Amino acid sequence: MRFWDSSALVGLLVGETSTTTLRRLLDANPDQTVWCLSTVEIGSALARRVREGFETPSEDRFRTDWKELSEHWREISAVEHVRARALRLLNVHPLRSGDALQLGAALIACEDRPQALPFVCLDDRLRDAARREGFPVLP
């Protein structure tokens, strides 16, 4: 089991330089733990790519791939517990609120034992914070 940040999930769904590496990680361990609001961040990322004119998969293809991917998700939805950890993280690391929530959800997923749960992420700032919290960071 690994915790997948929305940046890595988006990387699985749209063609990026990291997609092949992310696919290998997924193939090695298809069970994913995600923050319950990652779906909003994925939708936001796709909408932004369309607005900015980036090449994206067809909407039907994207939604099919997204549905297949989400069938293996274990969603962390303990909002109060995630919020408490996110507030602490904001005081310790230079994170945006969404990233603090992602990292807070990962802490809930591993019961505050970050060394036990690999954290898959493409965002440099979030990767750094996760590493400082004790998570093994992939890729």
Coordinates of N, CA and C in Angstrom, one line a residue:
M1 N 0.8 -1.2 0.0 CA 0.0 0.0 0.0 C 0.9 1.2 0.0
R2 N 0.5 2.2 -0.8 CA 1.2 3.5 -0.8 C 0.1 4.6 -0.8
F3 N 0.6 5.8 -0.3 CA -0.3 7.0 -0.4 C 0.0 7.7 -1.6
W4 N -1.0 8.0 -2.4 CA -0.8 8.7 -3.7 C -1.4 10.1 -3.6
D5 N -0.5 11.1 -3.7 CA -1.0 12.5 -3.8 C -1.6 12.8 -5.1
S6 N -2.5 13.8 -5.2 CA -3.2 14.0 -6.4 C -2.3 14.4 -7.6
S7 N -1.1 15.0 -7.3 CA -0.2 15.3 -8.4 C 0.3 14.0 -9.1
A8 N 0.5 12.9 -8.3 CA 0.9 11.6 -8.9 C -0.3 10.9 -9.6
L9 N -1.5 11.1 -9.0 CA -2.7 10.5 -9.7 C -2.9 11.2 -11.1
V10 N -2.8 12.5 -11.1 CA -2.9 13.2 -12.4 C -1.9 12.7 -13.4
G11 N -0.6 12.5 -12.9 CA 0.4 12.0 -13.7 C 0.1 10.6 -14.3
L12 N -0.7 9.8 -13.6 CA -1.1 8.5 -14.2 C -2.1 8.7 -15.3
L13 N -2.9 9.8 -15.2 CA -4.1 9.9 -16.1 C -3.8 10.7 -17.4
V14 N -2.8 11.6 -17.3 CA -2.4 12.4 -18.5 C -0.9 12.1 -18.8
G15 N -0.6 12.2 -20.1 CA 0.8 11.9 -20.5 C 1.7 13.0 -20.0
E16 N 2.6 12.6 -19.1 CA 3.7 13.5 -18.6 C 5.0 12.7 -18.6
T17 N 6.1 13.4 -18.4 CA 7.3 12.7 -18.4 C 7.4 11.7 -17.3
S18 N 6.7 11.8 -16.3 CA 6.7 10.9 -15.1 C 5.7 9.7 -15.3
T19 N 4.9 9.7 -16.3 CA 3.8 8.7 -16.4 C 4.4 7.3 -16.4
T20 N 5.4 7.0 -17.1 CA 5.9 5.7 -17.2 C 6.4 5.2 -15.8
T21 N 7.1 6.1 -15.1 CA 7.6 5.7 -13.8 C 6.5 5.5 -12.8
L22 N 5.4 6.3 -12.9 CA 4.3 6.2 -12.1 C 3.5 4.9 -12.4
R23 N 3.4 4.5 -13.6 CA 2.8 3.3 -14.0 C 3.5 2.1 -13.5
R24 N 4.8 2.1 -13.5 CA 5.6 1.0 -12.9 C 5.3 0.9 -11.4
L25 N 5.2 2.0 -10.7 CA 4.9 2.0 -9.3 C 3.5 1.4 -9.1
L26 N 2.6 1.8 -9.9 CA 1.2 1.3 -9.7 C 1.1 -0.2 -10.1
D27 N 1.8 -0.6 -11.1 CA 1.8 -2.0 -11.5 C 2.4 -2.9 -10.4
A28 N 3.4 -2.4 -9.7 CA 4.1 -3.1 -8.6 C 3.2 -3.2 -7.4
N29 N 2.3 -2.3 -7.2 CA 1.4 -2.3 -6.0 C 0.1 -1.5 -6.4
P30 N -0.9 -2.1 -6.9 CA -2.1 -1.4 -7.4 C -3.0 -0.8 -6.3
D31 N -2.8 -1.2 -5.1 CA -3.7 -0.7 -4.0 C -3.1 0.7 -3.6
Q32 N -4.1 1.7 -3.6 CA -3.7 3.1 -3.4 C -4.5 3.6 -2.2
T33 N -3.8 4.4 -1.4 CA -4.5 5.2 -0.4 C -4.5 6.6 -0.8
V34 N -5.6 7.3 -0.8 CA -5.8 8.7 -1.2 C -6.6 9.5 -0.3
W35 N -6.4 10.8 -0.3 CA -7.3 11.8 0.4 C -8.6 11.8 -0.3
C36 N -9.7 11.8 0.4 CA -11.0 11.8 -0.2 C -11.3 12.9 -1.1
L37 N -10.6 14.0 -1.0 CA -10.9 15.2 -1.9 C -9.9 15.3 -3.0
S38 N -9.1 14.2 -3.2 CA -8.2 14.1 -4.4 C -9.0 14.2 -5.7
T39 N -10.2 13.7 -5.7 CA -11.0 13.7 -6.9 C -11.2 15.2 -7.3
V40 N -11.4 16.1 -6.4 CA -11.6 17.5 -6.7 C -10.3 18.1 -7.3
E41 N -9.2 17.7 -6.7 CA -7.9 18.2 -7.3 C -7.6 17.6 -8.6
I42 N -8.0 16.4 -8.9 CA -7.8 15.8 -10.2 C -8.7 16.5 -11.2
G43 N -10.0 16.7 -10.9 CA -10.9 17.5 -11.8 C -10.4 18.9 -12.0
S44 N -9.8 19.5 -11.0 CA -9.2 20.9 -11.2 C -8.0 20.9 -12.1
A45 N -7.2 19.9 -12.0 CA -6.0 19.8 -12.8 C -6.4 19.6 -14.3
L46 N -7.4 18.7 -14.5 CA -7.8 18.5 -15.9 C -8.4 19.7 -16.5
A47 N -9.3 20.4 -15.7 CA -9.9 21.6 -16.2 C -8.8 22.7 -16.5
R48 N -7.9 22.8 -15.7 CA -6.8 23.8 -15.9 C -6.0 23.5 -17.2
R49 N -5.7 22.2 -17.4 CA -5.0 21.8 -18.6 C -5.7 22.1 -19.8
V50 N -7.0 21.9 -19.8 CA -7.9 22.2 -20.9 C -7.9 23.7 -21.2
R51 N -8.1 24.5 -20.1 CA -8.1 26.0 -20.2 C -6.8 26.5 -20.8
E52 N -5.7 25.9 -20.4 CA -4.4 26.4 -20.8 C -3.9 25.8 -22.1
G53 N -4.7 25.0 -22.7 CA -4.4 24.5 -24.1 C -3.4 23.3 -24.1
F54 N -3.2 22.7 -23.0 CA -2.3 21.5 -23.0 C -3.0 20.3 -23.6
E55 N -2.3 19.5 -24.2 CA -2.8 18.3 -24.8 C -3.3 17.4 -23.7
T56 N -4.5 16.9 -23.8 CA -5.1 16.0 -22.8 C -5.8 14.9 -23.4
P57 N -6.0 13.8 -22.7 CA -6.7 12.6 -23.3 C -8.2 13.1 -23.5
S58 N -8.9 12.3 -24.4 CA -10.3 12.6 -24.6 C -11.0 12.5 -23.2
E59 N -12.0 13.3 -23.0 CA -12.7 13.3 -21.7 C -13.2 11.9 -21.4
D60 N -13.8 11.2 -22.4 CA -14.3 9.8 -22.2 C -13.1 8.9 -21.7
R61 N -12.0 9.0 -22.4 CA -10.9 8.1 -22.0 C -10.4 8.5 -20.6
F62 N -10.3 9.8 -20.3 CA -9.8 10.2 -19.0 C -10.7 9.7 -18.0
R63 N -12.0 9.8 -18.1 CA -13.0 9.4 -17.1 C -13.0 7.9 -17.0
T64 N -12.8 7.1 -18.0 CA -12.7 5.7 -18.0 C -11.4 5.3 -17.2
D65 N -10.3 5.9 -17.5 CA -9.1 5.6 -16.8 C -9.2 6.0 -15.3
W66 N -9.8 7.1 -15.1 CA -10.0 7.6 -13.7 C -10.9 6.6 -12.9
K67 N -11.9 6.1 -13.5 CA -12.8 5.2 -12.8 C -12.1 3.9 -12.5
E68 N -11.3 3.4 -13.5 CA -10.6 2.1 -13.2 C -9.5 2.3 -12.1
L69 N -8.9 3.5 -12.1 CA -7.9 3.8 -11.1 C -8.5 3.8 -9.7
S70 N -9.6 4.5 -9.7 CA -10.3 4.7 -8.3 C -10.9 3.4 -7.7
E71 N -11.0 2.4 -8.5 CA -11.5 1.1 -8.0 C -10.6 0.5 -7.0
H72 N -9.3 0.9 -7.0 CA -8.3 0.4 -6.1 C -8.0 1.3 -5.0
W73 N -8.8 2.4 -4.9 CA -8.5 3.4 -3.8 C -9.0 3.0 -2.5
R74 N -8.3 3.4 -1.5 CA -8.8 3.4 -0.1 C -8.8 4.9 0.3
E75 N -9.9 5.5 0.5 CA -10.0 6.9 0.7 C -10.0 7.2 2.2
I76 N -9.2 8.2 2.5 CA -9.1 8.7 3.9 C -10.1 9.9 4.0
S77 N -11.1 9.7 4.8 CA -12.1 10.7 4.9 C -12.4 11.2 6.3
A78 N -11.4 11.0 7.2 CA -11.5 11.5 8.6 C -11.2 13.0 8.7
V79 N -12.1 13.8 8.2 CA -11.8 15.2 8.0 C -11.3 15.9 9.3
E80 N -11.9 15.7 10.4 CA -11.4 16.3 11.6 C -10.0 16.0 12.0
H81 N -9.7 14.7 11.8 CA -8.3 14.3 12.2 C -7.3 14.8 11.1
V82 N -7.7 14.8 9.9 CA -6.8 15.3 8.8 C -6.6 16.8 9.0
R83 N -7.7 17.5 9.3 CA -7.6 19.0 9.5 C -6.6 19.3 10.7
A84 N -6.7 18.6 11.8 CA -5.8 18.8 12.9 C -4.3 18.7 12.5
R85 N -4.0 17.6 11.7 CA -2.7 17.4 11.3 C -2.3 18.4 10.3
A86 N -3.2 18.8 9.4 CA -2.9 19.8 8.4 C -2.5 21.2 9.0
L87 N -3.2 21.5 10.0 CA -2.9 22.8 10.7 C -1.5 22.8 11.3
R88 N -1.2 21.7 11.9 CA 0.2 21.5 12.5 C 1.2 21.6 11.3
L89 N 0.9 20.9 10.2 CA 1.9 20.9 9.1 C 2.1 22.3 8.5
L90 N 1.0 23.1 8.5 CA 1.2 24.5 7.9 C 2.1 25.3 8.8
N91 N 2.2 25.0 10.1 CA 3.1 25.8 10.9 C 4.5 25.3 10.9
V92 N 4.7 24.1 10.3 CA 6.1 23.5 10.3 C 6.7 23.6 8.9
H93 N 5.9 23.5 7.8 CA 6.4 23.4 6.4 C 5.7 24.5 5.6
P94 N 6.4 25.0 4.6 CA 5.9 26.0 3.7 C 4.9 25.3 2.6
L95 N 3.8 24.9 3.1 CA 2.8 24.2 2.2 C 1.6 25.0 1.9
R96 N 0.9 24.8 0.8 CA -0.4 25.3 0.5 C -1.4 24.4 1.3
S97 N -2.6 25.0 1.4 CA -3.6 24.3 2.3 C -3.9 22.9 1.7
G98 N -4.1 22.8 0.4 CA -4.4 21.5 -0.2 C -3.3 20.5 0.0
D99 N -2.1 20.9 0.0 CA -0.9 20.0 0.2 C -0.9 19.6 1.6
A100 N -1.2 20.5 2.6 CA -1.2 20.1 4.0 C -2.3 19.1 4.3
L101 N -3.4 19.2 3.6 CA -4.5 18.3 3.8 C -4.1 16.9 3.2
Q102 N -3.4 16.9 2.1 CA -2.9 15.6 1.5 C -1.9 14.9 2.5
L103 N -1.0 15.7 3.0 CA 0.0 15.1 3.9 C -0.7 14.7 5.2
G104 N -1.7 15.5 5.7 CA -2.4 15.1 6.9 C -3.1 13.8 6.7
A105 N -3.7 13.6 5.5 CA -4.4 12.4 5.2 C -3.4 11.2 5.2
A106 N -2.2 11.5 4.7 CA -1.2 10.4 4.7 C -0.9 10.0 6.1
L107 N -0.8 11.0 7.0 CA -0.4 10.7 8.4 C -1.5 9.9 9.1
I108 N -2.8 10.2 8.7 CA -3.9 9.4 9.2 C -3.8 8.0 8.7
A109 N -3.5 7.9 7.4 CA -3.5 6.5 6.8 C -2.4 5.6 7.4
C110 N -1.3 6.2 7.9 CA -0.3 5.4 8.5 C -0.3 5.4 10.0
E111 N -1.4 6.0 10.6 CA -1.5 6.1 12.0 C -0.3 6.8 12.6
D112 N 0.1 7.9 12.0 CA 1.3 8.7 12.4 C 2.6 7.9 12.5
R113 N 2.7 6.9 11.7 CA 4.0 6.2 11.6 C 4.5 6.3 10.1
P114 N 4.9 7.5 9.7 CA 5.2 7.8 8.3 C 6.2 6.8 7.6
Q115 N 7.1 6.3 8.4 CA 8.1 5.4 7.8 C 7.5 4.2 7.2
A116 N 6.3 3.9 7.6 CA 5.6 2.6 7.2 C 4.8 2.8 5.9
L117 N 4.7 4.0 5.3 CA 3.8 4.2 4.2 C 4.6 5.1 3.1
P118 N 4.9 4.5 2.0 CA 5.5 5.2 0.9 C 4.6 6.3 0.4
F119 N 5.1 7.5 0.1 CA 4.3 8.6 -0.3 C 4.7 9.0 -1.7
V120 N 3.7 8.8 -2.6 CA 3.9 9.0 -4.1 C 3.5 10.4 -4.4
C121 N 4.4 11.2 -4.9 CA 4.1 12.6 -5.2 C 5.0 13.2 -6.2
L122 N 4.5 14.2 -7.0 CA 5.4 14.9 -8.0 C 5.7 16.3 -7.6
D123 N 5.0 16.9 -6.6 CA 5.1 18.3 -6.2 C 6.4 18.4 -5.3
D124 N 7.3 19.2 -5.7 CA 8.6 19.3 -5.0 C 8.4 19.8 -3.5
R125 N 7.6 20.8 -3.3 CA 7.5 21.3 -2.0 C 6.8 20.3 -1.1
L126 N 5.8 19.6 -1.6 CA 5.1 18.5 -0.8 C 6.0 17.3 -0.6
R127 N 6.8 17.0 -1.6 CA 7.8 15.9 -1.4 C 8.8 16.2 -0.3
D128 N 9.3 17.4 -0.3 CA 10.2 17.8 0.8 C 9.6 17.7 2.2
A129 N 8.4 18.2 2.3 CA 7.7 18.2 3.6 C 7.4 16.7 4.0
A130 N 7.0 15.9 3.1 CA 6.7 14.5 3.4 C 8.0 13.8 3.8
R131 N 9.1 14.1 3.2 CA 10.4 13.5 3.5 C 10.8 14.0 4.9
R132 N 10.6 15.3 5.2 CA 10.9 15.8 6.6 C 10.0 15.2 7.7
E133 N 8.8 14.8 7.3 CA 7.9 14.1 8.2 C 8.3 12.7 8.5
G134 N 9.1 12.1 7.6 CA 9.6 10.7 7.8 C 9.1 9.7 6.8
F135 N 8.3 10.2 5.8 CA 7.8 9.3 4.7 C 8.9 8.9 3.8
P136 N 8.9 7.7 3.3 CA 9.7 7.3 2.1 C 9.0 7.9 0.9
V137 N 9.6 8.8 0.1 CA 9.0 9.5 -0.9 C 9.4 8.8 -2.3
L138 N 8.3 8.6 -3.1 CA 8.5 8.0 -4.4 C 7.9 8.9 -5.5
P139 N 8.3 8.9 -6.7 CA 9.4 8.2 -7.3 C 10.7 9.0 -6.9

